[in-house]
mmCIF file of C-alpha atoms in Angstrom:
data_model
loop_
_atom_site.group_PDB
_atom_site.id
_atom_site.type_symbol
_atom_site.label_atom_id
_atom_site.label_comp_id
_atom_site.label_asym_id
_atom_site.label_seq_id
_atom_site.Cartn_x
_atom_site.Cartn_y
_atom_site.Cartn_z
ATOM 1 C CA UNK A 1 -42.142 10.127 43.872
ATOM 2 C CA UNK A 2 -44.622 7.301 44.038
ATOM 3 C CA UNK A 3 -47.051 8.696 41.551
ATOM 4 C CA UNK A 4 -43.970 9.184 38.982
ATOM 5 C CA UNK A 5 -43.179 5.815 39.960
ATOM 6 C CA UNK A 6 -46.606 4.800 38.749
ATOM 7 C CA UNK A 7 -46.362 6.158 35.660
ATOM 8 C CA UNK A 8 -43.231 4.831 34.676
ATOM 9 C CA UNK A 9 -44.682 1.369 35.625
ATOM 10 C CA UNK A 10 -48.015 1.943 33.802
ATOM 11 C CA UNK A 11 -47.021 3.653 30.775
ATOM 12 C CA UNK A 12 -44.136 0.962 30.419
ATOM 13 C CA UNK A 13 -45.587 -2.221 30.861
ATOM 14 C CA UNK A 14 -49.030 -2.285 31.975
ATOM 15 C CA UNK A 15 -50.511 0.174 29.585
ATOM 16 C CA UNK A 16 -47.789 0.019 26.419
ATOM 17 C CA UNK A 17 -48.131 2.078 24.212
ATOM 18 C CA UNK A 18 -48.041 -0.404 21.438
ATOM 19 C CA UNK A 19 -49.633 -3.510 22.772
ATOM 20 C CA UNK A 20 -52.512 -2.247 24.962
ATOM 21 C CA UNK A 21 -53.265 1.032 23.081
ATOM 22 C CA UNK A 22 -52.401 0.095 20.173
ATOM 23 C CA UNK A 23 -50.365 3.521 18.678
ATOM 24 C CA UNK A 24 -47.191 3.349 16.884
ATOM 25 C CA UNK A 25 -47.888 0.380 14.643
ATOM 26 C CA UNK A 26 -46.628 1.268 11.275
ATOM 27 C CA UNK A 27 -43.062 1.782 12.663
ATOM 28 C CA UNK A 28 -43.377 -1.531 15.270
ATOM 29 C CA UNK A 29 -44.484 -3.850 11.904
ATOM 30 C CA UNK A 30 -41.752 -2.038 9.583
ATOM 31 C CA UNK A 31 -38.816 -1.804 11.347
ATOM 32 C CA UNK A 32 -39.246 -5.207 14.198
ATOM 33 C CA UNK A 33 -36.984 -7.445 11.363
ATOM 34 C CA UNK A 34 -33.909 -7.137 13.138
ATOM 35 C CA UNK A 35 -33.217 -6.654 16.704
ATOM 36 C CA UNK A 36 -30.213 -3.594 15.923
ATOM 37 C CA UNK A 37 -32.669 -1.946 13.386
ATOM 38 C CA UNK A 38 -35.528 -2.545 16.186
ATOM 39 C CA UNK A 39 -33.433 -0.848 19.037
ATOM 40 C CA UNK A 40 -32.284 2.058 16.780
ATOM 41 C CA UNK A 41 -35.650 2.613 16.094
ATOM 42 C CA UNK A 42 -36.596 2.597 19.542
ATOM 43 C CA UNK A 43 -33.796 5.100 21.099
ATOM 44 C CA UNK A 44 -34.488 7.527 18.275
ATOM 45 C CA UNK A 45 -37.964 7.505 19.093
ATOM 46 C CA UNK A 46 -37.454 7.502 22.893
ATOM 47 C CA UNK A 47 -35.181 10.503 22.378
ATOM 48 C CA UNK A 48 -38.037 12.348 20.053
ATOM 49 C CA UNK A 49 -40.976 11.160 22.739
ATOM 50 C CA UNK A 50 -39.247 12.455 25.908
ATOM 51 C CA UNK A 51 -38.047 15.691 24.679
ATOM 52 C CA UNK A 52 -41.353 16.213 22.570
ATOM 53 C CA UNK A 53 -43.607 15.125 26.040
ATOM 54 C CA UNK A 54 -41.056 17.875 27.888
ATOM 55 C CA UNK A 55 -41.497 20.910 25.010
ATOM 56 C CA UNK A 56 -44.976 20.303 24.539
ATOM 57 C CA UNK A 57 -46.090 20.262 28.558
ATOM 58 C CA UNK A 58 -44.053 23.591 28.864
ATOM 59 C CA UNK A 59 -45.314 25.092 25.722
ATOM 60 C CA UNK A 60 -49.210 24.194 26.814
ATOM 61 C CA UNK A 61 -49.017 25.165 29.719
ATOM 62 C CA UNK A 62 -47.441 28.635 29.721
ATOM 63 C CA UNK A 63 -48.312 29.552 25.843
ATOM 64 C CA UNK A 64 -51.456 28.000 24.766
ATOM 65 C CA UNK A 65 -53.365 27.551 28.065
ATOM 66 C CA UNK A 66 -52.728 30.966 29.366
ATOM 67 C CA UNK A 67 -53.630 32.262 25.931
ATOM 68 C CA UNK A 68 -56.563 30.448 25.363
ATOM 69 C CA UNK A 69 -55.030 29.072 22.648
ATOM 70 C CA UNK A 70 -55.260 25.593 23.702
ATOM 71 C CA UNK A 71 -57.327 24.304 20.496
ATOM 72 C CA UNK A 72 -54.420 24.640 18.683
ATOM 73 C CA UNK A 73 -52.455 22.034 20.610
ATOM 74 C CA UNK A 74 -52.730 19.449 17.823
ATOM 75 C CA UNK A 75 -51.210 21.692 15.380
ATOM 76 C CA UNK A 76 -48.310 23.161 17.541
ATOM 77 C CA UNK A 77 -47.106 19.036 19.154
ATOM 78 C CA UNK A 78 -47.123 18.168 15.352
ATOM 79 C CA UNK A 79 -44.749 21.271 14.304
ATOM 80 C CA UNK A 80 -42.617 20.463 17.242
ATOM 81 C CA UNK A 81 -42.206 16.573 16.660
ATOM 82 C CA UNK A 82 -41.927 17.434 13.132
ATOM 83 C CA UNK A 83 -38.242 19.780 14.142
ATOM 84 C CA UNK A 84 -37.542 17.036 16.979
ATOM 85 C CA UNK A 85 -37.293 14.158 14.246
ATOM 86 C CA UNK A 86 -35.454 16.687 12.095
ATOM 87 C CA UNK A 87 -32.990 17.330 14.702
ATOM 88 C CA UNK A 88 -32.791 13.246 15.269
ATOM 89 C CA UNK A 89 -32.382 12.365 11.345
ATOM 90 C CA UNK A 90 -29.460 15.074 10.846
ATOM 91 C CA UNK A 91 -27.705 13.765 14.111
ATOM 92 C CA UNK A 92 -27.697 10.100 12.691
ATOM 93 C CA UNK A 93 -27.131 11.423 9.286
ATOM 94 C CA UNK A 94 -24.016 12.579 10.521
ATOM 95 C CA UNK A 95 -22.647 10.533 13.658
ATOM 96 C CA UNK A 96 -24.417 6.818 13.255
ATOM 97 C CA UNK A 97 -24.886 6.815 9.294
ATOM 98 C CA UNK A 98 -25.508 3.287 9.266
ATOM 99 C CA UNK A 99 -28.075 3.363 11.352
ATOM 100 C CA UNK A 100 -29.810 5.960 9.380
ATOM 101 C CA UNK A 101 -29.607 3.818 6.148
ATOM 102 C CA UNK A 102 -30.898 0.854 8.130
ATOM 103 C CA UNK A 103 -34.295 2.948 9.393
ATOM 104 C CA UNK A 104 -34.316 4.246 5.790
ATOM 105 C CA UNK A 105 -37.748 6.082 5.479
ATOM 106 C CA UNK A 106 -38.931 4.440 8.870
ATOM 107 C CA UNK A 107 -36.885 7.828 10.167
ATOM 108 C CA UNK A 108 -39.202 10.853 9.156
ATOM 109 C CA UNK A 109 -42.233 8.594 9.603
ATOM 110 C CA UNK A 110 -41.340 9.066 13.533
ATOM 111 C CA UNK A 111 -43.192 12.702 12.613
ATOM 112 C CA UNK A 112 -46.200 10.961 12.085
ATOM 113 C CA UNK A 113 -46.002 8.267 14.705
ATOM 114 C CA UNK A 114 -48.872 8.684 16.473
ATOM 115 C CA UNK A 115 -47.616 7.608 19.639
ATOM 116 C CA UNK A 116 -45.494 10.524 20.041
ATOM 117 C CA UNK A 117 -48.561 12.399 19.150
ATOM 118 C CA UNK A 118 -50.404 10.440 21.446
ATOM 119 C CA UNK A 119 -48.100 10.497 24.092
ATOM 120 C CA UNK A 120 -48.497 14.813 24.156
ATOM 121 C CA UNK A 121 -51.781 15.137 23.713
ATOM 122 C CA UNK A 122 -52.328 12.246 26.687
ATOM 123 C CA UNK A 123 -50.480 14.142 29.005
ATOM 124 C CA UNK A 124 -52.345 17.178 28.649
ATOM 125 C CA UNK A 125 -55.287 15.392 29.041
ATOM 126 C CA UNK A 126 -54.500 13.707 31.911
ATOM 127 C CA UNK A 127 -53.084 17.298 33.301
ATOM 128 C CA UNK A 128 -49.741 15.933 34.204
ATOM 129 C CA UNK A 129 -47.525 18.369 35.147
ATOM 130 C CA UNK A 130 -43.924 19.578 33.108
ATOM 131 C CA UNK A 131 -42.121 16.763 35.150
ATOM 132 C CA UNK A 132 -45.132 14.224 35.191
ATOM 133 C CA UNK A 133 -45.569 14.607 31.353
ATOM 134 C CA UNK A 134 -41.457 14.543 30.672
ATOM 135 C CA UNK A 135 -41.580 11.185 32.930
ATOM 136 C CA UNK A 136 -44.813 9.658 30.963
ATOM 137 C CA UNK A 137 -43.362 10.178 27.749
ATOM 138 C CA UNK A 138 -39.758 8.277 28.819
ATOM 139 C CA UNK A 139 -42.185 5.310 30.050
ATOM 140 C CA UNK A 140 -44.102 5.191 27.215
ATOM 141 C CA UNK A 141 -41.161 5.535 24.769
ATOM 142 C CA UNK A 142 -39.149 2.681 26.689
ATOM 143 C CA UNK A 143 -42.324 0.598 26.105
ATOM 144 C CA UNK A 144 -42.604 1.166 22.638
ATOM 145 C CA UNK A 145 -38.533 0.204 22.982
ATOM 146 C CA UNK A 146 -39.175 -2.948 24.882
ATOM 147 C CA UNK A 147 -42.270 -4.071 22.501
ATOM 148 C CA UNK A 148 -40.585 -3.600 19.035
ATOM 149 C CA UNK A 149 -37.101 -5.065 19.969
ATOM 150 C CA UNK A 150 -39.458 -8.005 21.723
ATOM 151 C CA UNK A 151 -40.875 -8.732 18.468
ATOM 152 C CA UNK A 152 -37.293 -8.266 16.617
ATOM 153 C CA UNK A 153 -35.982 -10.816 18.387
ATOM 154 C CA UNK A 154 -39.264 -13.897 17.594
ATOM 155 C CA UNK A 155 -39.379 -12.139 13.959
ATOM 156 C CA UNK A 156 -35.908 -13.451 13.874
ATOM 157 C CA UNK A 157 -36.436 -16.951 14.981
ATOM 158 C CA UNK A 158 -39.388 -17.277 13.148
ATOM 159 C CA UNK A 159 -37.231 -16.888 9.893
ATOM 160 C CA UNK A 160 -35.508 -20.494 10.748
ATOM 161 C CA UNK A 161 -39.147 -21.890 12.144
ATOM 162 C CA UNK A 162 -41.066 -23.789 9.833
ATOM 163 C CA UNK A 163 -43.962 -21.678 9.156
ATOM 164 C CA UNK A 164 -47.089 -22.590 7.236
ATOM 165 C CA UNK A 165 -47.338 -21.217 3.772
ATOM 166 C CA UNK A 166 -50.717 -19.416 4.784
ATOM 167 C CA UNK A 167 -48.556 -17.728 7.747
ATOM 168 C CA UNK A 168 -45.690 -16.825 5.915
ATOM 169 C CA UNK A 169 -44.973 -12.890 5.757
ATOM 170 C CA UNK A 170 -47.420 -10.295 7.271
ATOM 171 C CA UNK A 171 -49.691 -13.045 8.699
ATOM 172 C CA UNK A 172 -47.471 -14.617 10.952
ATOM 173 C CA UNK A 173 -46.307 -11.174 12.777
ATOM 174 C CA UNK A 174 -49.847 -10.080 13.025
ATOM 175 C CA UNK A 175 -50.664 -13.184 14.802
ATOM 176 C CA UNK A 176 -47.055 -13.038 17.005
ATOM 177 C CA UNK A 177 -48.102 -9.415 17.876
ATOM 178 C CA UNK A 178 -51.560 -10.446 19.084
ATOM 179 C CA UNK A 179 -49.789 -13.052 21.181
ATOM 180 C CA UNK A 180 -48.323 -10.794 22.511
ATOM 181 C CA UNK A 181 -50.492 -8.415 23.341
ATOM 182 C CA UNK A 182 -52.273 -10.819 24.985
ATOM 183 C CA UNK A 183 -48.819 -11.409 26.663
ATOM 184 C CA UNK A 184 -48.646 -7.689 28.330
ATOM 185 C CA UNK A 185 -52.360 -7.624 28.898
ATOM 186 C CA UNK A 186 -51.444 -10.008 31.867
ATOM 187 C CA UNK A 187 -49.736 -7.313 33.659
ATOM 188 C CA UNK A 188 -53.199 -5.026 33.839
ATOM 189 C CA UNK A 189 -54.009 -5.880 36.968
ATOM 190 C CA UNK A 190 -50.435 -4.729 38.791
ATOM 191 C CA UNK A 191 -52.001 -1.091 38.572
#
């Protein structure tokens, strides 16, 4: 219990996936200009990083590890985030469409997050077990969560801030997410 306790901690907060490792930015920078948008974006891709950390443990360890087919790990997680964020898209498609308009093409991109990816192959590597690995990916997804509806919510004051030309646009969330990176790297040393 206290080692799953450990990695919800440190996959969460002290190591995020976003801030400290630095994986998942494409979606974190496109979709952090509202806070709704932000947390859609972040359930859908806690859903897809939980169940894709669960299917890929059990599918490494008692199909491609057994087999000696573990070099195709890469190819297999991909295939099975790929259906995952198919599953996802059809289910908003059909029950939240409005917030499938609102992620517009930020949705299938959550194939090619590489945090998800990262999040699967990490867990092998580390050797986590089925439950360890389903527990890591949670954490890590519920970072990701916490950092892009974080930056949803200063993207949105900074609209009624007066910003410098020079900062206006890109620059200024660049330099807010470096902030607060910095921000989260103060919680290294609780682990």
């Amino acid at each position: 219990m206290t080692q799953l306790l450990l990695i919800l901690i440190g996959s969460s907060i002290v190591n995020n996936v976003v801030l400290a490792q630095f994986l998942g930015i494409c979606p974190f920078l496109g979709v952090s200009k509202k806070v709704e948008t932000a947390a859609g974006m972040g359930a859908a891709v806690t859903f897809v990083t939980t169940l894709a950390a669960f299917v890929t443990s059990i599918i490494y360890k008692f199909i491609l590890e057994p087999t000696g087919l573990s070099y195709l790990q890469t190819i297999v997680f991909i295939v099975v985030i790929a259906a995952l964020v198919q599953f996802v898209e059809m289910f908003l498609k059909k029950f939240m469409h409005s917030l499938y308009e609102s992620l517009g093409v930020y949705l299938p991109l959550i194939t090619t997050n590489c945090a998800v990816l990262g999040v699967s192959l990490n867990s092998v590597t580390k050797g986590y077990s089925i439950l360890e690995a389903t527990v890591y990916g949670f954490a890590t997804a519920i970072g990701f969560l916490i950092a892009i509806v974080i930056m949803a919510g200063l993207r949105e004051k900074i609209e009624y801030n007066d910003v410098p030309e020079t900062f206006k646009g890109s620059a200024i969330v660049l330099v807010t997410a470096g902030l607060m990176s910095i921000a989260f790297f103060g919680f290294s040393g609780i682990i």
